[in-house]
XYZ file of C-alpha atoms in Angstrom:
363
model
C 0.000 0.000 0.000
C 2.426 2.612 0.925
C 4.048 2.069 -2.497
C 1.370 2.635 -4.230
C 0.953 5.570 -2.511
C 4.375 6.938 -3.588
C 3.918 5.889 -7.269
C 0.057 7.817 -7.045
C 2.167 11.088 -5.834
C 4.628 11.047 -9.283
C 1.768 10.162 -11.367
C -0.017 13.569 -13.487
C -3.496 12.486 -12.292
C -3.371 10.641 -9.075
C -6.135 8.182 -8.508
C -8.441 8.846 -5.952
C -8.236 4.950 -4.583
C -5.779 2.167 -5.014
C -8.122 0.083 -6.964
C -7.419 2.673 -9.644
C -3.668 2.819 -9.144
C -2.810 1.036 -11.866
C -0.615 3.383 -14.620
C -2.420 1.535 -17.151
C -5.478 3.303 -16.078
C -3.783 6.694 -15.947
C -5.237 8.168 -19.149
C -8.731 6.975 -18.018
C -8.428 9.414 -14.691
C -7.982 12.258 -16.549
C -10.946 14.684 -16.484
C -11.208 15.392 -20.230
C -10.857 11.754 -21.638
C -11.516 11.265 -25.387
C -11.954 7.611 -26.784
C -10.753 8.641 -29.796
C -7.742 10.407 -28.814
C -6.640 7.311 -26.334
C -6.860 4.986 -28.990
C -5.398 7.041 -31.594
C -2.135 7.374 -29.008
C -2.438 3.914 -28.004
C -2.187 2.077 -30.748
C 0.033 2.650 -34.187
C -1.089 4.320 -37.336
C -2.264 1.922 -40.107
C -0.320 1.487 -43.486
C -1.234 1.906 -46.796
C 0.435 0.100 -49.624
C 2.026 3.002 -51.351
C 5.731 3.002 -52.705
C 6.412 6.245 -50.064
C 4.779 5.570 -46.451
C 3.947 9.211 -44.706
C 4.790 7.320 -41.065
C 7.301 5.444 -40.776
C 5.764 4.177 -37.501
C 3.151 2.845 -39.070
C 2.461 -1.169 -39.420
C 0.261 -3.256 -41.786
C -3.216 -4.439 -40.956
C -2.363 -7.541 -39.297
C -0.158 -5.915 -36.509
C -2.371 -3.369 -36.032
C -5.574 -6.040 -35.683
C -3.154 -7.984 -33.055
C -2.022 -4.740 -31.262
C -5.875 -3.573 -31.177
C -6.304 -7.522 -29.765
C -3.997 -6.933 -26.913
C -5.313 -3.561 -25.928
C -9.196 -4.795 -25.661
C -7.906 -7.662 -23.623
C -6.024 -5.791 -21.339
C -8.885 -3.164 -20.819
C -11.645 -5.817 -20.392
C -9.497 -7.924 -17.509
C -9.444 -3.960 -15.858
C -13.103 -3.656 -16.393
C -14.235 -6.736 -15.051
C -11.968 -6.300 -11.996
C -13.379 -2.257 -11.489
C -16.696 -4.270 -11.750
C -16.141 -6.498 -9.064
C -14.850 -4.189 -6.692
C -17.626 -1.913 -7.296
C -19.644 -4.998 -6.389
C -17.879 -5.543 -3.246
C -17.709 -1.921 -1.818
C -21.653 -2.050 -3.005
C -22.659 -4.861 -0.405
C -20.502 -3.951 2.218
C -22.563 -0.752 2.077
C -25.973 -2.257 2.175
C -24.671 -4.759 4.888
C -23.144 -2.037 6.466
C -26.132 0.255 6.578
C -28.157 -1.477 9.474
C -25.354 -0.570 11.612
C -25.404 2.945 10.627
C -28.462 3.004 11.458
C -28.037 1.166 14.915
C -25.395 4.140 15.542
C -27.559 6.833 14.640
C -30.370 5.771 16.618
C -28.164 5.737 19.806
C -26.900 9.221 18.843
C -30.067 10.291 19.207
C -31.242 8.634 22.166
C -27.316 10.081 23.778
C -28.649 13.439 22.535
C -32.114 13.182 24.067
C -30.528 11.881 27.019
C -27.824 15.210 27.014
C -30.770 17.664 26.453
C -33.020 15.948 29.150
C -30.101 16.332 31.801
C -29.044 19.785 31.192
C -32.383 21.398 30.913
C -34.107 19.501 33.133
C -32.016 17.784 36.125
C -29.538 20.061 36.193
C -31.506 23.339 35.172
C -30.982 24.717 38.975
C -27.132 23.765 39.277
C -26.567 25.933 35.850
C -29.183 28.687 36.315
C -26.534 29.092 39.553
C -23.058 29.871 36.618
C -25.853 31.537 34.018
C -28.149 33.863 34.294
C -31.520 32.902 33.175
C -30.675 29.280 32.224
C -30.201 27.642 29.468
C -32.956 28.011 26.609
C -33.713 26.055 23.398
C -33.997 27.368 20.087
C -36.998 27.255 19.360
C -37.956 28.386 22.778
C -36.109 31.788 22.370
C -37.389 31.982 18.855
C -40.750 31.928 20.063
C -40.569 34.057 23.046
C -38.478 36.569 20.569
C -41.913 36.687 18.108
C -43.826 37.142 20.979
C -42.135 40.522 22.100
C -41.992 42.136 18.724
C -45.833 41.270 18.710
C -47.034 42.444 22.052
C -44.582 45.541 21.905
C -46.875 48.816 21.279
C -46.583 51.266 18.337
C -45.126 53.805 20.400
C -45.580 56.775 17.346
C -48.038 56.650 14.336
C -47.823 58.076 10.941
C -45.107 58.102 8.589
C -42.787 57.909 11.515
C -43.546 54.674 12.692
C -44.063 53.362 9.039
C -40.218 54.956 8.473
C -39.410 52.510 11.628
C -41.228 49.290 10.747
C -39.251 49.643 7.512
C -36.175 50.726 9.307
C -35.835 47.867 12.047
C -35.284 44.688 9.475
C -32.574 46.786 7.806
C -31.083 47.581 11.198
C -31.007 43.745 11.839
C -29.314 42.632 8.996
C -26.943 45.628 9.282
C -25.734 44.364 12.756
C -25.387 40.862 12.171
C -27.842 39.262 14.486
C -25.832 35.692 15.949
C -27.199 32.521 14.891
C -28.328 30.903 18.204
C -25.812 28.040 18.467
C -22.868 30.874 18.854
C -25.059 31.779 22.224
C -25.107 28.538 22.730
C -21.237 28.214 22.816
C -20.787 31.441 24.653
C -22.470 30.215 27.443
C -20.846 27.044 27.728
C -17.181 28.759 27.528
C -18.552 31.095 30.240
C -19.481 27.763 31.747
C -16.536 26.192 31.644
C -14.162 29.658 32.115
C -15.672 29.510 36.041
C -16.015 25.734 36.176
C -12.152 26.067 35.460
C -11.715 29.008 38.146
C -13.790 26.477 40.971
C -11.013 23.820 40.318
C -8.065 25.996 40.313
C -9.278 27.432 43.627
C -9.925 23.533 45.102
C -6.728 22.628 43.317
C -4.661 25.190 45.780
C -7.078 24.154 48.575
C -5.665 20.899 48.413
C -2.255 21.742 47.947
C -2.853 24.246 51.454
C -2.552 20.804 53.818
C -2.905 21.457 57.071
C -1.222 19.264 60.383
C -3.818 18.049 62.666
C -1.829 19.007 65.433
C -2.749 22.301 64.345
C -6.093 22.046 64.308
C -6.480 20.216 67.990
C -4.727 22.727 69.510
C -6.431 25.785 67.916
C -9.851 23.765 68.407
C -8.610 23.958 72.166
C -8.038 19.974 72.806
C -4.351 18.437 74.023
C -2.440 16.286 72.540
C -1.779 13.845 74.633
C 0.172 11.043 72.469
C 1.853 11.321 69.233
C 0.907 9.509 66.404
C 1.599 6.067 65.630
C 4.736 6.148 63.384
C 3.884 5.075 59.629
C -0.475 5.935 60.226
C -2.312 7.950 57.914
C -2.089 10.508 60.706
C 1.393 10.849 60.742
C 1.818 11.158 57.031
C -0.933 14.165 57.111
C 0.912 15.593 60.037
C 4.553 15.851 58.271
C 2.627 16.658 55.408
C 0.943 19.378 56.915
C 4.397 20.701 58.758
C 6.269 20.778 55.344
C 3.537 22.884 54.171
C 3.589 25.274 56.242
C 7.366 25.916 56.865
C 7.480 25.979 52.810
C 4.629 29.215 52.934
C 6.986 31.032 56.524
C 10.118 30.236 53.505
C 8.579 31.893 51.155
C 7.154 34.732 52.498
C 10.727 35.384 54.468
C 12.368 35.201 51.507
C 10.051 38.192 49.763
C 11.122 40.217 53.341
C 14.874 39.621 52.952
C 14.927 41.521 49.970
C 18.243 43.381 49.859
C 17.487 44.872 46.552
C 14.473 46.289 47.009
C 12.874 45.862 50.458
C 9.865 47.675 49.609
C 8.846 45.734 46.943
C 9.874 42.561 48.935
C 7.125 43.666 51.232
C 4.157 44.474 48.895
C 4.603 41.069 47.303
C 4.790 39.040 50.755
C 1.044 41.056 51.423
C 0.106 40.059 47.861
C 1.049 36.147 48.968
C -1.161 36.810 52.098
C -3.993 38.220 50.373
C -3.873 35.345 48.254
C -3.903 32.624 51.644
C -6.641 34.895 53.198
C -9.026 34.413 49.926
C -8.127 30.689 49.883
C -8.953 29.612 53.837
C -12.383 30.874 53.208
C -12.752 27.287 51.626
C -12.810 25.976 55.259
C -15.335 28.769 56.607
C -16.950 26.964 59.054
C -15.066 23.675 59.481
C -12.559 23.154 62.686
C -9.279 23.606 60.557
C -10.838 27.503 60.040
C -9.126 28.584 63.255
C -5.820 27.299 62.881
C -5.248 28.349 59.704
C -6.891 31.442 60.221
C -4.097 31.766 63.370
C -1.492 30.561 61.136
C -2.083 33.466 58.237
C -2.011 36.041 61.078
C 1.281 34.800 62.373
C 2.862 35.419 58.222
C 1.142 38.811 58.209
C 2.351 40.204 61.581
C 6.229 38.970 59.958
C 5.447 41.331 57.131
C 4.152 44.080 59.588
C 7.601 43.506 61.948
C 9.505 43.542 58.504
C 7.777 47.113 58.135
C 8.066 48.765 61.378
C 12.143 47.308 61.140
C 12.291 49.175 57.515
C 10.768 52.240 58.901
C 13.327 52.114 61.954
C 15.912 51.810 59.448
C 14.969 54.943 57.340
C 14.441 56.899 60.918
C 17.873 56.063 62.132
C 19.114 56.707 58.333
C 17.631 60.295 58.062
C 19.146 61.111 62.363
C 22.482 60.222 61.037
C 22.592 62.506 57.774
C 21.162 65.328 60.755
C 23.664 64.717 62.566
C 26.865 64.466 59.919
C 25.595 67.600 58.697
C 25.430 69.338 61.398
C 28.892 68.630 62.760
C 30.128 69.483 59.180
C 28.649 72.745 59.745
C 29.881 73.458 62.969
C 33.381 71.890 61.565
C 33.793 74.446 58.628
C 31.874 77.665 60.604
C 28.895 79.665 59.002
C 30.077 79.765 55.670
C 29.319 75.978 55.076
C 26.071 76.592 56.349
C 24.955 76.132 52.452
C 26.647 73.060 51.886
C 24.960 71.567 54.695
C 21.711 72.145 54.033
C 22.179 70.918 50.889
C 23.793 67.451 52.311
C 20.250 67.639 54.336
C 18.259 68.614 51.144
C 19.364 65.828 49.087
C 19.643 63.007 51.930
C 15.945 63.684 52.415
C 15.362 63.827 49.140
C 17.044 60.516 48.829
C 14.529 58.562 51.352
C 11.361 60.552 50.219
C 10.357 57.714 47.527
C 10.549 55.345 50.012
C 9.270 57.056 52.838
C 6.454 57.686 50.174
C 6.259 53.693 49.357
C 6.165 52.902 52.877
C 3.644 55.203 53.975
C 1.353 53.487 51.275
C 2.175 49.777 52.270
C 1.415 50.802 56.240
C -2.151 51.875 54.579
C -2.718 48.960 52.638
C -1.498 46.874 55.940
C-alpha cells in the first residue's frame, strides 16, 4: 500500500483509490478523456500500400488487428476487476447500513438523554453559573416573536411606518448571531468559572494542614503522638512541610536586599492570596488554625515594616547629625553646603518614605 501511494504522488493524475492505481489506467483518470484520442495514441497508425509511407511508424493491418487484440484484452481484464470491486464496496454498504443506522439511533437517544439532563435535572445547578438558564432554540425563537408582537406602536404616521421599515434593515446591518454561537458562549462562560472552581480547590488541596494544628487551635491536648507510619502521621509531616514551605517563602520576599519595599508588597500580595483561599474551610474546625497561622505570616510582614521604617528613621538622624557637625566643623560659611547634604539626603529617602507610607495603609 504505501508504495502505491508513492507511485500515485509522481503520477499527473493521481487516482483517488488504489483500486485505480494502476498506470495503465492513468489516461482513463484524466478529467477530459476522449476515446478517440486514447486509442489514436495507443495504438500505431495503419499502413497503406504506397511506394512512399507518410509514417514510418506505421504497421500493416495484421499488426495493427493484433495490437488492437492486446489492448481490448487488457482493458476488459481492468473492467471486469473495477466491476467487481464496485460490487464488493456495493454490499458492504448495504450490509453495512443497518449498523449505521443502529449508531444513529443511539446518537439520538445520547442526545435526548444530554438535552433531558441539562435542561431539566440540572436546570438549577446551571441557572446558579448563568443567568436565566439555558434556553432552546426554538424556545427563544418563540418568546423573541412574541415581544416584537405584544410591543406597542409607540408613534403613528409616517414615523412609525419609516421605523417598521427601518428595524429589518437595522437587523441585517448588525449581524444578528445565529443561536448556536449563544449557545457556545455560554458554555465557555461555563466552563471559564467551572475552570476558576477547580483551580481554587486545586490550591485548597495543595494548602494541607497538620492536625496538630487544628487540635490545639480547636482547644483539645495532645496527649500522644501519632503512631509512626499511620495515615495521621503522614498528614501531620505533610501538613508541617507545608507550612514551613509558605513562613520560607514569604521570608524570603522580606529579605529583599534589593528592594525591600517591593519585597514587602509582594509578601502582602502572597497573604492576600492565603486569606481568599482559607475561606474554603469557613466553618469547618481547621478555620481557626489556619486562620491563626495566616495572622502569624502577616504580623512577619508588619515587623519587617516597622524594622524598615526604623531603618529609614535612624538613616535620616544620622545625615542630621553628619551635617550638622560638618557645619559646625567648617563655621557659618558651610552653612549652604549643609543644608544641601540635608536637602538631598531627604530627598534621597522621600520615595521610600512615600512607598512605605502606602504599604502601612494597605497593611
Amino acid at each position: 500500500m504505501a508504495t502505491d501511494v508513492k507511485q500515485d504522488k509522481s503520477l499527473p493524475y493521481p487516482p483517488k483509490s488504489h483500486h485505480t492505481s494502476d498506470p495503465f489506467l492513468q489516461p482513463f483518470l484524466n478529467p477530459s478523456f476522449d476515446p478517440v484520442t486514447y486509442l489514436n495514441t495507443s495504438l500505431p497508425p495503419l499502413s497503406l500500400k504506397s511506394p512512399m509511407p507518410s509514417n514510418h511508424n506505421a504497421v500493416p493491418l495484421s499488426d495493427l488487428a493484433s495490437q488492437a487484440q492486446t489492448l481490448l484484452s487488457q482493458l476488459d481484464a481492468h473492467t471486469t476487476r473495477l466491476s467487481d470491486t464496485l460490487t464488493q464496496i456495493t454490499d458492504d454498504i448495504l450490509r453495512s447500513g443497518g449498523r449505521m443506522s443502529y449508531e444513529v439511533e443511539m446518537l439520538r437517544g445520547e442526545a435526548l438523554s444530554l438535552e433531558e439532563l441539562l435542561f431539566e435535572k440540572l436546570a438549577e445547578q446551571i441557572g446558579m453559573f448563568v443567568p436565566g438558564g439555558l434556553q432552546k432554540e426554538g424556545e427563544a425563537k418563540a418568546e423573541e416573536v412574541e415581544e416584537k408582537k405584544v410591543k406597542p406602536v409607540e408613534e403613528g404616521g409616517e414615523g412609525s411606518e419609516a421605523k417598521t421599515v427601518a428595524k429589518p434593515q437595522d437587523q441585517v446591518a448588525g449581524g444578528e448571531e445565529p443561536e448556536s454561537i449563544k449557545q457556545l458562549r455560554t458554555l465557555t462562560l461555563v466552563r471559564e468559572r467551572l475552570d476558576s472552581v477547580i483551580k481554587v480547590f486545586g490550591d485548597a488541596m495543595e494548602f494541607s494542614f497538620p492536625p496538630s494544628e487544628v487540635s490545639v487551635s480547636s482547644g483539645f491536648l495532645s496527649v500522644s503522638a501519632p503512631e509512626p507510619g499511620s495515615d495521621l502521621q503522614s498528614s501531620e509531616e505533610k501538613g508541617q512541610q507545608t507550612l514551613q514551605k509558605l513562613r520560607d517563602e514569604v521570608s524570603g520576599l522580606l529579605n529583599n536586599k534589593q528592594d525591600p519595599v517591593s519585597g514587602i508588597e509582594k509578601a502582602a500580595e502572597r497573604i492576600e492570596q492565603l486569606k481568599k483561599l482559607a475561606t474554603v474551610w469557613t466553618g469547618t474546625a481547621e478555620e481557626k488554625g489556619r486562620t491563626r497561622f495566616i495572622e502569624s505570616l502577616a504580623k512577619m510582614v508588619e515587623d519587617r515594616h516597622r524594622e524598615l521604617l526604623r531603618e529609614l528613621d535612624a538613616r535620616k538622624s544620622e545625615a542630621a547629625a553628619t551635617a550638622t557637625a560638618s557645619q559646625q566643623g567648617r563655621g557659618g560659611g558651610s552653612a549652604a553646603v549643609a543644608r544641601e547634604a540635608a536637602g538631598e539626603a531627604q530627598a534621597a529617602g522621600f520615595g521610600l518614605m512615600s512607598q512605605l507610607q502606602r504599604l502601612r495603609g494597605g497593611l
